[in-house]
Short mmCIF file of C-alpha atoms in Angstrom, two decimals:
data_model
loop_
_atom_site.label_atom_id
_atom_site.label_comp_id
_atom_site.label_asym_id
_atom_site.label_seq_id
_atom_site.Cartn_x
_atom_site.Cartn_y
_atom_site.Cartn_z
CA UNK A 1 -19.77 -9.04 3.25
CA UNK A 2 -16.09 -8.92 2.29
CA UNK A 3 -13.81 -6.37 3.97
CA UNK A 4 -11.86 -4.49 1.30
CA UNK A 5 -9.88 -1.80 3.10
CA UNK A 6 -9.51 0.24 6.27
CA UNK A 7 -8.04 3.64 7.11
CA UNK A 8 -7.11 4.85 10.58
CA UNK A 9 -5.48 8.12 11.63
CA UNK A 10 -5.64 10.79 14.33
CA UNK A 11 -4.24 14.19 15.28
CA UNK A 12 -3.90 16.41 18.32
CA UNK A 13 -6.12 19.49 18.17
CA UNK A 14 -6.59 22.37 20.61
CA UNK A 15 -10.14 22.85 19.28
CA UNK A 16 -11.29 19.37 18.16
CA UNK A 17 -14.97 20.31 17.90
CA UNK A 18 -14.12 22.97 15.34
CA UNK A 19 -12.32 20.36 13.26
CA UNK A 20 -15.36 18.06 13.55
CA UNK A 21 -17.53 20.84 12.11
CA UNK A 22 -15.21 21.17 9.12
CA UNK A 23 -15.15 17.40 8.68
CA UNK A 24 -18.95 17.27 8.74
CA UNK A 25 -18.93 19.87 5.96
CA UNK A 26 -16.71 17.58 3.90
CA UNK A 27 -19.13 14.71 4.56
CA UNK A 28 -21.95 16.93 3.24
CA UNK A 29 -19.97 17.53 0.04
CA UNK A 30 -19.18 13.83 -0.30
CA UNK A 31 -22.81 12.74 0.01
CA UNK A 32 -23.92 15.51 -2.33
CA UNK A 33 -21.43 14.33 -4.95
CA UNK A 34 -22.90 10.86 -4.60
CA UNK A 35 -26.40 12.21 -5.27
CA UNK A 36 -27.92 12.97 -1.86
CA UNK A 37 -30.09 16.12 -1.90
CA UNK A 38 -30.38 16.43 1.91
CA UNK A 39 -27.00 15.23 3.21
CA UNK A 40 -27.50 16.65 6.74
CA UNK A 41 -30.54 14.47 7.44
CA UNK A 42 -30.17 11.42 9.70
CA UNK A 43 -30.83 9.16 6.72
CA UNK A 44 -31.79 9.32 3.07
CA UNK A 45 -31.75 7.59 -0.30
CA UNK A 46 -30.84 8.73 -3.80
CA UNK A 47 -30.02 7.73 -7.36
CA UNK A 48 -26.25 7.44 -7.56
CA UNK A 49 -24.36 10.04 -9.61
CA UNK A 50 -21.12 8.07 -9.45
CA UNK A 51 -22.46 4.60 -10.23
CA UNK A 52 -25.26 2.86 -12.06
CA UNK A 53 -27.57 2.16 -9.14
CA UNK A 54 -28.98 3.63 -5.95
CA UNK A 55 -27.62 4.72 -2.61
CA UNK A 56 -28.67 5.08 1.01
CA UNK A 57 -26.94 6.83 3.89
CA UNK A 58 -27.41 7.31 7.62
CA UNK A 59 -25.68 9.64 10.08
CA UNK A 60 -25.54 9.52 13.87
CA UNK A 61 -23.98 11.63 16.60
CA UNK A 62 -23.16 10.23 20.04
CA UNK A 63 -22.21 12.57 22.87
CA UNK A 64 -20.93 11.61 26.30
CA UNK A 65 -18.47 12.76 28.91
CA UNK A 66 -15.86 10.66 27.09
CA UNK A 67 -16.19 12.60 23.83
CA UNK A 68 -18.21 13.18 20.67
CA UNK A 69 -18.55 10.51 17.98
CA UNK A 70 -19.96 10.93 14.47
CA UNK A 71 -20.93 7.88 12.40
CA UNK A 72 -21.68 7.91 8.66
CA UNK A 73 -22.64 4.84 6.66
CA UNK A 74 -23.06 4.91 2.89
CA UNK A 75 -24.44 1.88 1.03
CA UNK A 76 -24.40 1.90 -2.77
CA UNK A 77 -26.20 -0.80 -4.75
CA UNK A 78 -25.22 -1.43 -8.38
CA UNK A 79 -27.68 -2.56 -11.05
CA UNK A 80 -26.27 -6.09 -10.64
CA UNK A 81 -27.34 -6.14 -7.00
CA UNK A 82 -23.79 -5.88 -5.67
CA UNK A 83 -23.58 -3.73 -2.53
CA UNK A 84 -20.68 -1.47 -1.55
CA UNK A 85 -20.51 -0.07 1.98
CA UNK A 86 -18.36 2.80 3.22
CA UNK A 87 -18.37 3.31 6.97
CA UNK A 88 -16.81 6.49 8.35
CA UNK A 89 -16.42 7.30 12.05
CA UNK A 90 -14.66 10.28 13.57
CA UNK A 91 -14.51 11.52 17.14
CA UNK A 92 -13.21 14.28 19.37
CA UNK A 93 -11.75 12.74 22.52
CA UNK A 94 -9.15 13.95 25.04
CA UNK A 95 -7.84 16.81 22.90
CA UNK A 96 -7.47 14.76 19.74
CA UNK A 97 -9.50 13.85 16.68
CA UNK A 98 -9.64 10.17 15.68
CA UNK A 99 -10.79 8.88 12.27
CA UNK A 100 -11.60 5.36 11.09
CA UNK A 101 -13.02 4.35 7.70
CA UNK A 102 -13.73 0.91 6.27
CA UNK A 103 -14.83 -0.41 2.87
CA UNK A 104 -16.80 -3.62 2.32
CA UNK A 105 -18.66 -5.30 -0.53
CA UNK A 106 -21.18 -8.08 -1.08
CA UNK A 107 -21.81 -9.81 -4.44
CA UNK A 108 -25.11 -9.40 -6.23
CA UNK A 109 -25.77 -13.13 -6.41
CA UNK A 110 -25.39 -16.11 -4.10
CA UNK A 111 -22.27 -18.04 -5.03
CA UNK A 112 -19.10 -19.18 -3.29
CA UNK A 113 -16.32 -17.45 -5.22
CA UNK A 114 -13.82 -14.62 -4.72
CA UNK A 115 -15.24 -11.15 -5.24
CA UNK A 116 -13.39 -9.56 -8.16
CA UNK A 117 -13.36 -6.02 -6.79
CA UNK A 118 -10.49 -3.53 -6.89
CA UNK A 119 -11.31 -0.76 -4.37
CA UNK A 120 -10.12 2.82 -4.49
CA UNK A 121 -9.52 5.36 -1.75
CA UNK A 122 -12.89 7.07 -1.01
CA UNK A 123 -13.16 10.75 -1.88
CA UNK A 124 -13.99 11.61 1.73
CA UNK A 125 -10.84 9.95 3.10
CA UNK A 126 -8.64 11.69 0.53
CA UNK A 127 -10.32 15.03 1.32
CA UNK A 128 -9.83 14.65 5.09
CA UNK A 129 -6.13 13.90 4.59
CA UNK A 130 -5.70 16.83 2.19
CA UNK A 131 -7.54 19.21 4.53
CA UNK A 132 -5.22 18.59 7.52
CA UNK A 133 -1.54 17.66 7.05
CA UNK A 134 -0.99 16.63 10.70
CA UNK A 135 -2.67 13.20 10.69
CA UNK A 136 -0.66 10.24 11.99
CA UNK A 137 -1.02 6.50 12.41
CA UNK A 138 0.77 4.81 15.35
CA UNK A 139 3.09 7.83 15.59
CA UNK A 140 3.95 7.86 11.87
CA UNK A 141 2.85 10.62 9.52
CA UNK A 142 0.01 9.49 7.28
CA UNK A 143 1.15 9.17 3.63
CA UNK A 144 0.14 12.03 1.35
CA UNK A 145 -0.54 11.82 -2.38
CA UNK A 146 2.99 12.87 -3.34
CA UNK A 147 6.00 10.60 -3.87
CA UNK A 148 9.30 11.11 -2.03
CA UNK A 149 12.12 12.04 -4.41
CA UNK A 150 15.09 9.75 -3.74
CA UNK A 151 16.86 10.31 -7.05
CA UNK A 152 19.89 11.87 -5.32
CA UNK A 153 22.38 9.87 -3.27
CA UNK A 154 21.64 11.84 -0.08
CA UNK A 155 17.87 11.33 -0.32
CA UNK A 156 18.42 7.65 -1.21
CA UNK A 157 20.39 7.31 2.04
CA UNK A 158 17.41 8.76 3.91
CA UNK A 159 15.13 6.27 2.16
CA UNK A 160 17.32 3.36 3.29
CA UNK A 161 17.11 4.53 6.90
CA UNK A 162 13.32 4.74 6.67
CA UNK A 163 13.11 1.24 5.15
CA UNK A 164 15.14 -0.23 8.00
CA UNK A 165 13.44 1.80 10.73
CA UNK A 166 11.89 -0.26 13.54
CA UNK A 167 9.27 2.45 14.05
CA UNK A 168 7.87 2.23 10.51
CA UNK A 169 4.26 1.07 10.71
CA UNK A 170 3.05 1.48 7.12
CA UNK A 171 4.07 -0.05 3.80
CA UNK A 172 6.46 1.78 1.49
CA UNK A 173 6.58 1.37 -2.29
CA UNK A 174 9.76 2.18 -4.23
CA UNK A 175 9.67 2.80 -7.99
CA UNK A 176 12.84 2.49 -10.08
CA UNK A 177 12.66 5.31 -12.61
CA UNK A 178 15.31 3.89 -14.94
CA UNK A 179 14.81 5.45 -18.39
CA UNK A 180 16.38 2.45 -20.14
CA UNK A 181 14.16 -0.09 -18.36
CA UNK A 182 10.92 1.50 -17.11
CA UNK A 183 7.65 0.16 -18.51
CA UNK A 184 5.42 3.16 -17.75
CA UNK A 185 6.37 6.79 -17.18
CA UNK A 186 5.34 8.74 -14.06
CA UNK A 187 4.47 5.52 -12.23
CA UNK A 188 5.46 6.91 -8.82
CA UNK A 189 2.96 9.77 -9.16
CA UNK A 190 0.08 7.43 -9.97
CA UNK A 191 0.98 5.12 -7.10
CA UNK A 192 1.18 7.95 -4.56
CA UNK A 193 -2.29 9.11 -5.60
CA UNK A 194 -3.67 5.55 -5.35
CA UNK A 195 -2.14 4.68 -1.97
CA UNK A 196 -2.74 7.94 -0.09
CA UNK A 197 -3.35 7.27 3.60
CA UNK A 198 -1.97 3.72 3.52
CA UNK A 199 1.50 3.58 1.95
CA UNK A 200 4.35 5.99 1.25
CA UNK A 201 5.82 6.02 -2.25
CA UNK A 202 9.40 6.87 -3.21
CA UNK A 203 11.15 7.08 -6.58
CA UNK A 204 14.81 6.24 -7.23
CA UNK A 205 16.88 6.92 -10.33
CA UNK A 206 19.21 4.62 -12.23
CA UNK A 207 22.20 5.78 -10.19
CA UNK A 208 20.59 6.48 -6.80
CA UNK A 209 19.35 2.88 -6.81
CA UNK A 210 23.02 1.91 -6.34
CA UNK A 211 22.74 3.35 -2.83
CA UNK A 212 19.92 0.92 -2.06
CA UNK A 213 21.99 -1.95 -3.44
CA UNK A 214 25.01 -0.95 -1.35
CA UNK A 215 22.98 -0.39 1.84
CA UNK A 216 20.35 -3.13 1.56
CA UNK A 217 22.03 -5.65 -0.72
CA UNK A 218 20.92 -6.72 -4.22
CA UNK A 219 18.19 -8.95 -2.79
CA UNK A 220 16.33 -6.07 -1.13
CA UNK A 221 17.18 -3.30 -3.58
CA UNK A 222 14.99 -1.85 -6.33
CA UNK A 223 16.50 -1.24 -9.75
CA UNK A 224 16.15 -1.67 -13.54
CA UNK A 225 12.60 -0.31 -13.75
CA UNK A 226 11.20 -2.52 -10.98
CA UNK A 227 8.51 -1.67 -8.41
CA UNK A 228 9.01 -3.05 -4.89
CA UNK A 229 6.54 -3.09 -2.01
CA UNK A 230 8.26 -3.10 1.41
CA UNK A 231 6.11 -4.21 4.35
CA UNK A 232 7.01 -2.76 7.78
CA UNK A 233 9.54 -4.65 9.86
CA UNK A 234 12.79 -6.54 9.36
CA UNK A 235 13.19 -10.33 9.22
CA UNK A 236 15.50 -12.09 11.72
CA UNK A 237 18.14 -12.46 8.99
CA UNK A 238 18.08 -8.69 8.39
CA UNK A 239 16.21 -8.83 5.07
CA UNK A 240 13.14 -6.74 4.32
CA UNK A 241 9.77 -8.45 3.72
CA UNK A 242 7.85 -7.40 0.63
CA UNK A 243 6.99 -8.07 -3.00
CA UNK A 244 9.11 -7.21 -6.02
CA UNK A 245 7.84 -6.77 -9.58
CA UNK A 246 10.65 -6.74 -12.13
CA UNK A 247 10.26 -4.75 -15.33
CA UNK A 248 9.51 -7.92 -17.31
CA UNK A 249 6.69 -8.78 -14.91
CA UNK A 250 5.30 -5.25 -15.13
CA UNK A 251 5.34 -5.45 -18.93
CA UNK A 252 3.20 -8.61 -18.70
CA UNK A 253 0.32 -6.44 -17.46
CA UNK A 254 0.42 -4.53 -20.76
CA UNK A 255 2.57 -1.67 -22.03
CA UNK A 256 -0.30 0.81 -22.47
CA UNK A 257 -2.34 2.81 -19.94
CA UNK A 258 -4.72 -0.11 -19.51
CA UNK A 259 -1.82 -2.32 -18.44
CA UNK A 260 -0.61 0.32 -16.00
CA UNK A 261 -4.11 0.59 -14.51
CA UNK A 262 -4.27 -3.18 -14.10
CA UNK A 263 -1.03 -3.13 -12.13
CA UNK A 264 -2.18 -0.16 -10.04
CA UNK A 265 -5.35 -2.06 -9.15
CA UNK A 266 -3.32 -5.15 -8.27
CA UNK A 267 -0.94 -3.31 -5.97
CA UNK A 268 -3.74 -1.23 -4.46
CA UNK A 269 -5.62 -4.41 -3.55
CA UNK A 270 -2.50 -5.92 -1.93
CA UNK A 271 -2.10 -2.93 0.40
CA UNK A 272 -5.79 -2.35 1.07
CA UNK A 273 -6.54 -5.98 1.91
CA UNK A 274 -3.65 -5.98 4.39
CA UNK A 275 -5.01 -2.80 5.99
CA UNK A 276 -8.51 -4.32 6.23
CA UNK A 277 -7.10 -7.17 8.33
CA UNK A 278 -4.65 -5.24 10.51
CA UNK A 279 -6.21 -1.84 11.28
CA UNK A 280 -8.58 -2.33 14.25
CA UNK A 281 -11.37 0.03 15.24
CA UNK A 282 -9.95 2.60 17.72
CA UNK A 283 -10.81 1.84 21.36
CA UNK A 284 -11.84 5.48 21.89
CA UNK A 285 -15.04 4.86 19.89
CA UNK A 286 -16.10 2.02 22.21
CA UNK A 287 -15.36 4.19 25.26
CA UNK A 288 -17.61 6.98 23.98
CA UNK A 289 -20.44 4.52 23.30
CA UNK A 290 -20.01 2.81 26.68
CA UNK A 291 -20.10 6.07 28.64
CA UNK A 292 -23.05 7.32 26.58
CA UNK A 293 -24.97 4.11 27.33
CA UNK A 294 -24.22 4.43 31.02
CA UNK A 295 -25.41 8.03 31.06
CA UNK A 296 -28.59 7.01 29.24
CA UNK A 297 -29.35 4.23 31.71
CA UNK A 298 -28.65 6.52 34.64
CA UNK A 299 -31.18 8.99 33.28
CA UNK A 300 -33.79 6.24 32.84
CA UNK A 301 -33.12 4.43 36.13
CA UNK A 302 -32.79 7.29 38.56
CA UNK A 303 -34.25 5.26 41.42
CA UNK A 304 -32.33 2.04 40.76
CA UNK A 305 -29.37 1.13 42.90
CA UNK A 306 -26.02 2.29 41.61
CA UNK A 307 -24.40 -1.07 42.23
CA UNK A 308 -26.92 -2.87 40.02
CA UNK A 309 -26.52 -0.27 37.31
CA UNK A 310 -22.74 -0.47 37.47
CA UNK A 311 -22.98 -4.24 37.19
CA UNK A 312 -24.97 -3.94 33.97
CA UNK A 313 -22.54 -1.43 32.55
CA UNK A 314 -19.52 -3.52 33.49
CA UNK A 315 -21.08 -6.63 31.99
CA UNK A 316 -21.78 -4.74 28.78
CA UNK A 317 -18.19 -3.47 28.70
CA UNK A 318 -16.86 -7.00 29.28
CA UNK A 319 -18.97 -8.42 26.47
CA UNK A 320 -17.85 -5.61 24.19
CA UNK A 321 -14.21 -6.33 25.03
CA UNK A 322 -14.74 -10.07 24.41
CA UNK A 323 -16.32 -9.27 21.06
CA UNK A 324 -13.39 -7.04 20.11
CA UNK A 325 -10.98 -9.81 21.12
CA UNK A 326 -12.89 -12.33 19.01
CA UNK A 327 -12.87 -9.97 16.04
CA UNK A 328 -9.13 -9.51 16.46
CA UNK A 329 -8.65 -13.30 16.47
CA UNK A 330 -10.77 -13.60 13.33
CA UNK A 331 -8.71 -10.89 11.65
CA UNK A 332 -5.49 -12.68 12.62
CA UNK A 333 -6.76 -15.96 11.17
CA UNK A 334 -7.91 -14.19 8.02
CA UNK A 335 -4.47 -12.63 7.68
CA UNK A 336 -2.79 -16.05 8.02
CA UNK A 337 -5.18 -17.53 5.48
CA UNK A 338 -4.51 -14.64 3.10
CA UNK A 339 -0.75 -15.07 3.54
CA UNK A 340 -1.00 -18.82 2.92
CA UNK A 341 -3.13 -18.22 -0.16
CA UNK A 342 -0.64 -15.70 -1.50
CA UNK A 343 2.28 -18.09 -0.86
CA UNK A 344 0.45 -20.81 -2.75
CA UNK A 345 -0.32 -18.42 -5.59
CA UNK A 346 3.32 -17.34 -5.72
CA UNK A 347 4.49 -20.96 -5.87
CA UNK A 348 2.06 -21.75 -8.67
CA UNK A 349 3.25 -18.69 -10.59
CA UNK A 350 6.86 -19.77 -10.19
CA UNK A 351 6.07 -23.29 -11.41
CA UNK A 352 3.97 -22.14 -14.34
CA UNK A 353 4.68 -18.58 -15.42
CA UNK A 354 2.57 -18.96 -18.55
CA UNK A 355 -0.69 -19.24 -16.67
CA UNK A 356 -2.64 -16.89 -14.42
CA UNK A 357 -2.37 -13.20 -13.66
CA UNK A 358 1.09 -11.65 -13.69
CA UNK A 359 2.44 -11.56 -10.17
CA UNK A 360 5.53 -11.26 -8.05
CA UNK A 361 7.68 -14.38 -8.04
CA UNK A 362 11.17 -14.91 -6.76
CA UNK A 363 14.17 -13.95 -8.84
CA UNK A 364 14.82 -16.49 -11.60
CA UNK A 365 17.95 -18.62 -11.43
CA UNK A 366 19.68 -18.23 -14.77
CA UNK A 367 21.54 -21.20 -16.31
CA UNK A 368 25.27 -20.74 -16.88
CA UNK A 369 26.22 -19.05 -20.17
CA UNK A 370 26.86 -21.32 -23.14
CA UNK A 371 29.87 -21.00 -25.47
CA UNK A 372 29.03 -18.49 -28.19
CA UNK A 373 26.13 -17.00 -26.20
CA UNK A 374 25.77 -13.19 -25.94
CA UNK A 375 24.46 -11.80 -22.65
CA UNK A 376 23.81 -8.27 -21.44
CA UNK A 377 24.45 -7.00 -17.92
CA UNK A 378 23.78 -3.78 -16.06
CA UNK A 379 25.43 -2.28 -13.00
CA UNK A 380 23.17 -1.86 -9.96
CA UNK A 381 25.80 -0.94 -7.39
CA UNK A 382 29.45 -1.16 -6.41
CA UNK A 383 31.57 -1.77 -3.39
CA UNK A 384 35.03 -3.03 -2.51
CA UNK A 385 36.27 -2.48 -6.04
CA UNK A 386 33.62 -4.82 -7.49
CA UNK A 387 30.57 -3.83 -9.54
CA UNK A 388 27.24 -5.48 -8.67
CA UNK A 389 25.79 -6.70 -11.98
CA UNK A 390 22.53 -8.31 -13.01
CA UNK A 391 21.59 -9.89 -16.30
CA UNK A 392 19.22 -7.75 -18.36
CA UNK A 393 17.92 -7.30 -21.89
CA UNK A 394 19.61 -5.66 -24.85
CA UNK A 395 19.18 -1.91 -25.22
CA UNK A 396 17.80 -0.12 -28.27
CA UNK A 397 20.91 1.91 -29.03
CA UNK A 398 22.93 1.69 -32.24
CA UNK A 399 25.77 -0.77 -32.70
CA UNK A 400 28.15 2.16 -33.02
CA UNK A 401 27.56 2.94 -29.32
CA UNK A 402 29.18 -0.34 -28.28
CA UNK A 403 32.86 0.11 -27.53
CA UNK A 404 35.38 -2.59 -26.56
CA UNK A 405 36.10 -2.49 -22.82
CA UNK A 406 39.87 -2.68 -22.41
CA UNK A 407 39.81 -1.34 -18.83
CA UNK A 408 36.84 -2.70 -16.92
CA UNK A 409 38.43 -4.27 -13.85
CA UNK A 410 35.43 -3.65 -11.57
CA UNK A 411 32.96 -4.94 -14.16
CA UNK A 412 35.13 -8.01 -14.82
CA UNK A 413 35.24 -8.77 -11.10
CA UNK A 414 31.47 -8.30 -10.99
CA UNK A 415 31.00 -10.78 -13.85
CA UNK A 416 33.21 -13.31 -12.10
CA UNK A 417 31.21 -12.88 -8.90
CA UNK A 418 27.86 -13.20 -10.70
CA UNK A 419 28.60 -16.02 -13.14
CA UNK A 420 31.46 -17.70 -11.30
CA UNK A 421 33.69 -17.69 -14.39
CA UNK A 422 35.85 -15.34 -16.45
CA UNK A 423 36.25 -17.19 -19.76
CA UNK A 424 34.40 -14.63 -21.88
CA UNK A 425 35.64 -13.91 -25.40
CA UNK A 426 34.95 -10.17 -25.46
CA UNK A 427 33.50 -7.41 -23.30
CA UNK A 428 31.85 -4.24 -24.67
CA UNK A 429 30.22 -1.21 -23.03
CA UNK A 430 27.32 0.89 -24.34
CA UNK A 431 28.21 4.57 -24.19
CA UNK A 432 24.56 5.69 -24.57
CA UNK A 433 23.01 3.75 -21.67
CA UNK A 434 22.59 5.68 -18.41
CA UNK A 435 22.99 4.62 -14.79
CA UNK A 436 26.37 2.96 -15.20
CA UNK A 437 25.62 1.73 -18.67
CA UNK A 438 25.22 -1.73 -20.03
CA UNK A 439 27.77 -4.45 -20.77
CA UNK A 440 27.65 -6.90 -23.68
CA UNK A 441 29.55 -10.12 -23.08
CA UNK A 442 30.39 -12.73 -25.72
CA UNK A 443 31.01 -16.04 -23.95
#
């Protein structure tokens, strides 16, 4: 069984049992949509309405002095024999409601090979998040299915603070909505819907991306139609860990809706697989089970000595803790293996860009311009009287839009900084390009 994704969130609630009742109603709707005719039973089977196979579910309730825990497991089997498991647990404990959901899959045949599955957020998880806006994970608000608008300088400043925040615990995806460079329209909306509960999404414009360049530096900025995934945390050198897909790499997925969906699936899998390895089962669930087991044994062994009973309970708790520790170690090793595999995949992609699935490789090192060569550059930021420029493609505007640049001191300084030389023959600026425009340089 391969772990595909995990979701974890909680909220304070003055009446947690009432919220559990509402949540159970949503579970009823979820199972009914899947095809279950008696969703409130302890278990059942059905012909799937959302797939091409069958389904089984089971539901349990555990009550103890520590709290109330509800467990729901849904197993769907495709006609190929592949099995998909969704496990949902939610509890009322100490004035709060805690939720944990996990997705897993097993192939339909015995073979040692990666499982080519691209999971999606379950309907029940999305519905729980939509029903209550106060969920949080590790003190951070759980991402909703709406992107943050950072197309103004002030909101872009806020975005930079969030990216550098030491309290950020969830990934954040930034989409550069540059009209001259973007591959697909409305990408930020689709991403926010796909990553609800796991990653925030923000959109920057051609000009507001300059704020990111000024605040974070060109290396960690997002511009020219790119999509960048920022993992939580800051490296020792101050840079931000993550993955960047330039517009040219996005275009390699395909320029139509099918290409966009391939990229969405790719990014969704990156985030979900990380969550599967790093979101542990909340300790509150184990506490409820442990107390419930103790209460059950006390009811069965009324005449036994309390010390002997406590010894059994403590031993069970110790073994449970050891198991949790072992699972955490396994998850850590899996994470390291996944990171090593990704690093190897990234190196292979950099060495041979013609082969394999389009991915995120490091920025290419461009050779110096040759005499007579024409190159195009675009401004991504400015500071200290110098424009920050990057090499880009030619635009689609008419030749009449290109005007000789007689006064472009900041751009000229930016070219000197980027290319290390100033022996160009001519410099022209496109009056139709947005976001600072585009420069055409004849070397």
